[in-house]
Short mmCIF file of C-alpha atoms in Angstrom, two decimals:
data_model
loop_
_atom_site.label_atom_id
_atom_site.label_comp_id
_atom_site.label_asym_id
_atom_site.label_seq_id
_atom_site.Cartn_x
_atom_site.Cartn_y
_atom_site.Cartn_z
CA UNK D 123 98.16 127.21 76.77
CA UNK D 124 95.40 126.89 74.17
CA UNK D 125 92.12 128.74 74.51
CA UNK D 126 89.99 125.55 74.75
CA UNK D 127 92.15 124.28 77.60
CA UNK D 128 91.90 127.64 79.40
CA UNK D 129 88.11 127.52 79.08
CA UNK D 130 88.14 123.99 80.52
CA UNK D 131 90.34 124.94 83.46
CA UNK D 132 88.20 128.01 84.26
CA UNK D 133 84.94 126.02 83.97
CA UNK D 134 86.15 123.39 86.43
CA UNK D 135 87.61 126.02 88.75
CA UNK D 136 84.21 127.77 88.89
CA UNK D 137 82.68 124.34 89.57
CA UNK D 138 85.08 123.93 92.51
CA UNK D 139 83.99 127.29 93.90
CA UNK D 140 80.33 126.24 93.69
CA UNK D 141 81.05 122.87 95.31
CA UNK D 142 83.02 124.62 98.03
CA UNK D 143 79.82 126.33 99.22
CA UNK D 144 78.07 123.05 100.07
CA UNK D 145 79.69 122.63 103.49
CA UNK D 146 78.60 126.09 104.62
CA UNK D 147 75.13 125.52 103.15
CA UNK D 148 74.74 122.17 104.91
CA UNK D 149 75.38 123.82 108.30
CA UNK D 150 72.15 125.76 107.77
CA UNK D 151 70.17 122.49 107.90
CA UNK D 152 71.67 120.73 110.95
CA UNK D 153 68.70 118.38 111.39
CA UNK D 154 69.13 116.84 107.94
CA UNK D 155 71.28 113.72 107.79
CA UNK D 156 74.14 113.17 105.32
CA UNK D 157 72.26 110.56 103.27
CA UNK D 158 69.35 112.94 102.76
CA UNK D 159 71.65 115.82 101.83
CA UNK D 160 73.65 113.70 99.41
CA UNK D 161 70.70 112.02 97.72
CA UNK D 162 68.80 115.30 97.36
CA UNK D 163 71.76 117.27 96.03
CA UNK D 164 73.04 114.87 93.40
CA UNK D 165 69.81 112.94 92.89
CA UNK D 166 67.77 115.97 91.89
CA UNK D 167 70.76 117.60 90.22
CA UNK D 168 71.37 114.45 88.16
CA UNK D 169 67.76 114.24 87.00
CA UNK D 170 67.92 117.88 85.94
CA UNK D 171 71.05 117.08 83.94
CA UNK D 172 69.08 114.41 82.08
CA UNK D 173 66.10 116.71 81.60
CA UNK D 174 68.08 119.43 79.80
CA UNK D 175 69.87 116.77 77.74
CA UNK D 176 66.77 114.96 76.42
CA UNK D 177 67.34 115.93 72.76
CA UNK D 178 70.98 114.87 73.00
CA UNK D 179 70.04 111.64 74.76
CA UNK D 180 67.54 110.82 72.03
CA UNK D 181 70.08 111.53 69.28
CA UNK D 182 72.76 109.42 70.98
CA UNK D 183 70.54 106.53 72.09
CA UNK D 184 72.22 103.99 69.79
CA UNK D 185 75.72 104.98 70.91
CA UNK D 186 74.66 104.88 74.56
CA UNK D 187 73.07 101.44 74.18
CA UNK D 188 76.32 100.19 72.65
CA UNK D 189 78.15 101.48 75.75
CA UNK D 190 75.49 100.55 78.32
CA UNK D 191 77.99 98.88 80.64
CA UNK D 192 80.08 102.04 80.75
CA UNK D 193 77.00 104.19 81.43
CA UNK D 194 75.87 101.90 84.27
CA UNK D 195 79.36 101.97 85.80
CA UNK D 196 79.33 105.76 85.77
CA UNK D 197 75.78 105.97 87.13
CA UNK D 198 76.49 103.62 90.04
CA UNK D 199 79.56 105.73 90.86
CA UNK D 200 77.42 108.88 90.77
CA UNK D 201 74.96 107.28 93.20
CA UNK D 202 77.64 106.11 95.63
CA UNK D 203 79.71 109.29 95.64
CA UNK D 204 77.43 111.75 97.53
CA UNK D 205 76.37 109.14 100.09
CA UNK D 206 80.00 108.28 100.85
CA UNK D 207 81.19 111.90 100.70
CA UNK D 208 78.66 113.47 103.05
CA UNK D 209 78.73 110.52 105.46
CA UNK D 210 82.53 110.72 105.53
CA UNK D 211 82.34 114.36 106.60
CA UNK D 212 79.64 113.50 109.15
CA UNK D 213 81.76 110.77 110.78
CA UNK D 214 85.29 112.14 110.52
CA UNK D 215 84.58 115.86 110.39
CA UNK D 216 84.35 118.24 107.47
CA UNK D 217 88.10 118.81 107.24
CA UNK D 218 89.17 115.17 107.22
CA UNK D 219 86.24 113.92 105.12
CA UNK D 220 86.53 116.52 102.40
CA UNK D 221 90.33 116.38 102.18
CA UNK D 222 90.51 112.57 102.03
CA UNK D 223 87.75 112.45 99.39
CA UNK D 224 89.07 115.21 97.16
CA UNK D 225 92.80 114.60 97.57
CA UNK D 226 92.46 110.90 96.72
CA UNK D 227 90.36 111.52 93.58
CA UNK D 228 93.16 112.87 91.33
CA UNK D 229 95.38 109.93 92.26
CA UNK D 230 92.59 107.46 91.45
CA UNK D 231 91.86 109.29 88.20
CA UNK D 232 95.50 109.30 87.18
CA UNK D 233 95.72 105.56 87.92
CA UNK D 234 92.69 104.91 85.71
CA UNK D 235 94.17 106.84 82.81
CA UNK D 236 97.55 105.17 83.25
CA UNK D 237 96.30 101.57 83.59
CA UNK D 238 93.14 101.53 81.47
CA UNK D 239 93.81 104.20 78.84
CA UNK D 240 97.57 103.54 78.77
CA UNK D 241 98.33 107.25 79.01
CA UNK D 242 101.73 108.39 80.22
CA UNK D 243 101.06 111.08 82.80
CA UNK D 244 103.46 113.99 82.63
CA UNK D 245 105.84 114.96 85.40
CA UNK D 246 104.00 118.29 85.63
CA UNK D 247 100.76 116.49 86.49
CA UNK D 248 102.53 114.26 89.02
CA UNK D 249 104.04 117.35 90.65
CA UNK D 250 100.64 119.09 90.71
CA UNK D 251 98.80 116.04 92.12
CA UNK D 252 101.43 115.41 94.78
CA UNK D 253 101.51 119.07 95.77
CA UNK D 254 97.74 119.14 95.91
CA UNK D 255 97.68 116.24 98.34
CA UNK D 256 100.32 117.94 100.51
CA UNK D 257 98.46 121.25 100.50
CA UNK D 258 95.18 119.54 101.34
CA UNK D 259 96.77 117.65 104.25
CA UNK D 260 98.27 120.90 105.56
CA UNK D 261 94.83 122.48 105.38
CA UNK D 262 93.30 119.48 107.12
CA UNK D 263 95.83 119.49 109.97
CA UNK D 264 95.39 123.25 110.42
CA UNK D 265 91.64 122.76 110.94
CA UNK D 266 91.98 120.14 113.68
CA UNK D 267 90.88 122.61 116.34
CA UNK D 268 87.36 121.27 116.91
CA UNK D 269 86.22 118.41 119.12
CA UNK D 270 87.92 115.15 118.24
CA UNK D 271 85.83 112.47 116.61
CA UNK D 272 85.86 108.92 117.93
CA UNK D 273 88.55 106.63 116.57
CA UNK D 274 86.00 104.33 114.97
CA UNK D 275 84.15 107.25 113.42
CA UNK D 276 87.35 108.77 112.07
CA UNK D 277 88.51 105.48 110.55
CA UNK D 278 85.08 104.86 109.02
CA UNK D 279 85.01 108.41 107.69
CA UNK D 280 88.45 108.04 106.11
CA UNK D 281 87.46 104.77 104.41
CA UNK D 282 84.27 106.36 103.10
CA UNK D 283 86.32 109.36 101.95
CA UNK D 284 88.55 107.03 99.93
CA UNK D 285 85.44 105.42 98.44
CA UNK D 286 84.08 108.88 97.56
CA UNK D 287 87.37 109.83 95.90
CA UNK D 288 87.44 106.60 93.89
CA UNK D 289 83.84 106.92 92.68
CA UNK D 290 84.30 110.61 91.84
CA UNK D 291 87.33 109.72 89.74
CA UNK D 292 85.44 106.84 88.14
CA UNK D 293 82.37 108.77 86.99
CA UNK D 294 84.58 111.61 85.75
CA UNK D 295 86.61 109.10 83.75
CA UNK D 296 83.47 107.44 82.35
CA UNK D 297 81.99 110.77 81.22
CA UNK D 298 85.25 111.79 79.57
CA UNK D 299 85.59 108.35 77.93
CA UNK D 300 82.09 108.57 76.46
CA UNK D 301 82.91 111.99 75.02
CA UNK D 302 86.15 110.65 73.52
CA UNK D 303 84.09 107.87 71.91
CA UNK D 304 82.02 110.47 70.07
CA UNK D 305 79.03 110.77 72.42
CA UNK D 306 78.08 114.42 72.88
CA UNK D 307 78.72 116.22 76.16
CA UNK D 308 75.00 116.59 76.89
CA UNK D 309 74.25 112.92 76.22
CA UNK D 310 77.27 111.71 78.20
CA UNK D 311 76.51 113.82 81.27
CA UNK D 312 72.75 113.35 80.96
CA UNK D 313 72.97 109.57 80.76
CA UNK D 314 75.48 109.07 83.57
CA UNK D 315 74.01 111.62 85.97
CA UNK D 316 70.38 111.03 85.05
CA UNK D 317 70.63 107.30 85.75
CA UNK D 318 72.66 108.03 88.87
CA UNK D 319 69.92 110.41 90.02
CA UNK D 320 67.31 107.68 89.52
CA UNK D 321 69.36 105.31 91.67
CA UNK D 322 69.45 107.94 94.45
CA UNK D 323 65.68 108.50 94.50
CA UNK D 324 64.89 105.55 96.84
CA UNK D 325 67.45 106.88 99.33
CA UNK D 326 65.86 110.32 99.11
CA UNK D 327 62.36 108.88 99.69
CA UNK D 328 63.54 106.94 102.76
CA UNK D 329 65.69 109.64 104.37
CA UNK D 330 64.38 112.93 102.98
CA UNK D 331 61.53 113.77 105.38
CA UNK D 332 63.64 116.35 107.32
CA UNK D 333 64.17 118.24 104.06
CA UNK D 334 60.54 119.31 103.99
CA UNK D 335 60.17 119.74 107.75
CA UNK D 336 61.11 123.42 107.54
CA UNK D 337 61.38 126.06 104.86
CA UNK D 338 65.05 126.61 105.69
CA UNK D 339 65.95 122.94 105.22
CA UNK D 340 64.00 122.87 101.95
CA UNK D 341 65.80 126.01 100.75
CA UNK D 342 69.19 124.45 101.55
CA UNK D 343 68.30 121.30 99.61
CA UNK D 344 67.01 123.33 96.66
CA UNK D 345 70.16 125.47 96.59
CA UNK D 346 72.47 122.45 96.71
CA UNK D 347 70.57 120.61 93.98
CA UNK D 348 70.24 123.60 91.64
CA UNK D 349 73.51 125.51 92.06
CA UNK D 350 76.48 123.36 93.16
CA UNK D 351 75.15 120.13 91.68
CA UNK D 352 73.11 121.05 88.60
CA UNK D 353 74.95 124.19 87.46
CA UNK D 354 78.25 122.88 88.81
CA UNK D 355 78.05 119.65 86.83
CA UNK D 356 77.00 121.49 83.67
CA UNK D 357 80.26 123.43 83.97
CA UNK D 358 82.13 120.27 84.91
CA UNK D 359 80.92 118.61 81.71
CA UNK D 360 82.08 121.61 79.68
CA UNK D 361 85.46 121.31 81.34
CA UNK D 362 85.72 117.58 80.65
CA UNK D 363 85.40 118.21 76.92
CA UNK D 364 88.59 120.28 77.08
CA UNK D 365 90.83 118.68 79.74
CA UNK D 366 91.47 115.14 80.90
CA UNK D 367 89.67 113.57 83.85
CA UNK D 368 92.92 113.50 85.85
CA UNK D 369 93.38 117.25 85.33
CA UNK D 370 89.72 117.94 86.17
CA UNK D 371 89.81 116.01 89.44
CA UNK D 372 93.10 117.68 90.39
CA UNK D 373 91.67 121.16 89.81
CA UNK D 374 88.78 120.38 92.16
CA UNK D 375 91.28 120.08 95.01
CA UNK D 376 90.46 123.80 95.17
CA UNK D 377 87.08 122.88 96.72
CA UNK D 378 88.30 122.43 100.34
CA UNK D 379 90.32 125.63 99.96
CA UNK D 380 87.17 127.50 98.94
CA UNK D 381 85.24 125.90 101.80
CA UNK D 382 87.94 127.00 104.25
CA UNK D 383 87.94 130.59 102.98
CA UNK D 384 84.15 130.72 103.29
CA UNK D 385 84.41 129.43 106.85
CA UNK D 386 86.91 132.18 107.66
CA UNK D 387 85.02 134.98 105.90
CA UNK D 388 81.40 134.04 106.65
CA UNK D 389 81.40 131.76 109.70
CA UNK D 390 84.24 133.58 111.43
CA UNK D 391 86.64 130.65 111.86
CA UNK D 392 90.34 131.36 112.25
CA UNK D 393 93.08 129.71 110.20
CA UNK D 394 96.63 129.03 111.37
CA UNK D 395 99.82 129.84 109.47
CA UNK D 396 99.96 126.19 108.38
CA UNK D 397 96.46 126.51 106.94
CA UNK D 398 97.34 129.61 104.96
CA UNK D 399 100.45 127.83 103.70
CA UNK D 400 98.26 124.93 102.57
CA UNK D 401 96.03 127.34 100.67
CA UNK D 402 99.11 128.77 99.01
CA UNK D 403 100.26 125.31 97.90
CA UNK D 404 96.82 124.59 96.42
CA UNK D 405 96.98 127.91 94.57
CA UNK D 406 100.34 126.84 93.13
CA UNK D 407 98.75 123.56 91.99
CA UNK D 408 96.11 125.47 90.03
CA UNK D 409 98.80 127.54 88.32
CA UNK D 410 100.73 124.38 87.39
CA UNK D 411 97.63 122.75 85.95
CA UNK D 412 96.71 125.85 83.98
CA UNK D 413 100.12 126.08 82.36
CA UNK D 414 101.29 122.48 82.02
CA UNK D 415 99.86 119.48 80.13
CA UNK D 416 98.49 116.55 82.10
CA UNK D 417 99.89 113.87 79.85
CA UNK D 418 103.25 113.32 78.27
CA UNK D 419 103.57 113.72 74.49
CA UNK D 420 102.14 110.62 72.80
CA UNK D 421 104.37 108.05 71.18
CA UNK D 422 104.05 107.69 67.41
CA UNK D 423 101.99 104.54 66.72
CA UNK D 424 103.43 101.90 64.41
CA UNK D 425 100.28 101.89 62.28
CA UNK D 426 100.48 105.64 61.64
CA UNK D 427 97.06 106.14 63.27
CA UNK D 428 96.62 108.28 66.37
CA UNK D 429 96.80 106.45 69.68
CA UNK D 430 93.56 106.13 71.64
CA UNK D 431 93.48 108.56 74.53
CA UNK D 432 96.68 110.29 73.43
CA UNK D 433 95.34 113.82 73.64
CA UNK D 434 96.93 116.05 76.20
CA UNK D 435 94.69 117.54 78.76
#
């Protein structure tokens, strides 16, 4: 494995650890609704991404204008993702919502790269993605020891989880595609997440009153915006410059595993043998992704020029 790829894998793995703390953090602000949490976390975090990338955004303004449709697609996905993700967990429960959202994202990302970019995904990636889904489902089933949600709420939560997974895959793919087109990492992440943050501001204004009702709720919102979202997506952008979007979204299957470990260590929850086995499978997925390429070796083009999107990742 090359050093750049190792750096990318580690950066996204650290991102997953940071994202895995959001569920535990959200429990400290029980009066705040999922729309407020989602819009505050990624809305403020996205605007901060744009703020630190202002020089890059200015330098890349012509390239971004030429790809405005792509930027808008990514920004709309950024705006939809946190609203769907946190509402999915609210309706179907943290276990089901997070697993459906994060386990479906790598499959959606792989489909995008296969259909749109015409990449041939390697058998190693297919094995890792499939194993990740299995491990996540095992973890989900093992955590079904709380009160059952209503059937309608569970179904709605699952559908929103699928929407969250699709939009997560989509904005990851857009950011990676912009970088492949020569737009710098800072400009790509700043444009997509900054515009997405702007789109989330009206939701934050409408739903965010509980965030300032107490110092504890405000502290939770500040932590989620600054650490998992702002810092996390800075690291995620670094990772995307070194690995493919399909690999990145597959690595973040580690997030529910981290959330589960935190629940066991900090909250005092207990995990069954099936749950521990699921964590082990997810750990195996991370090893596979660290050692194996995500895409099959590219075919030699007839023109003698490199194929678009043929890099392994």
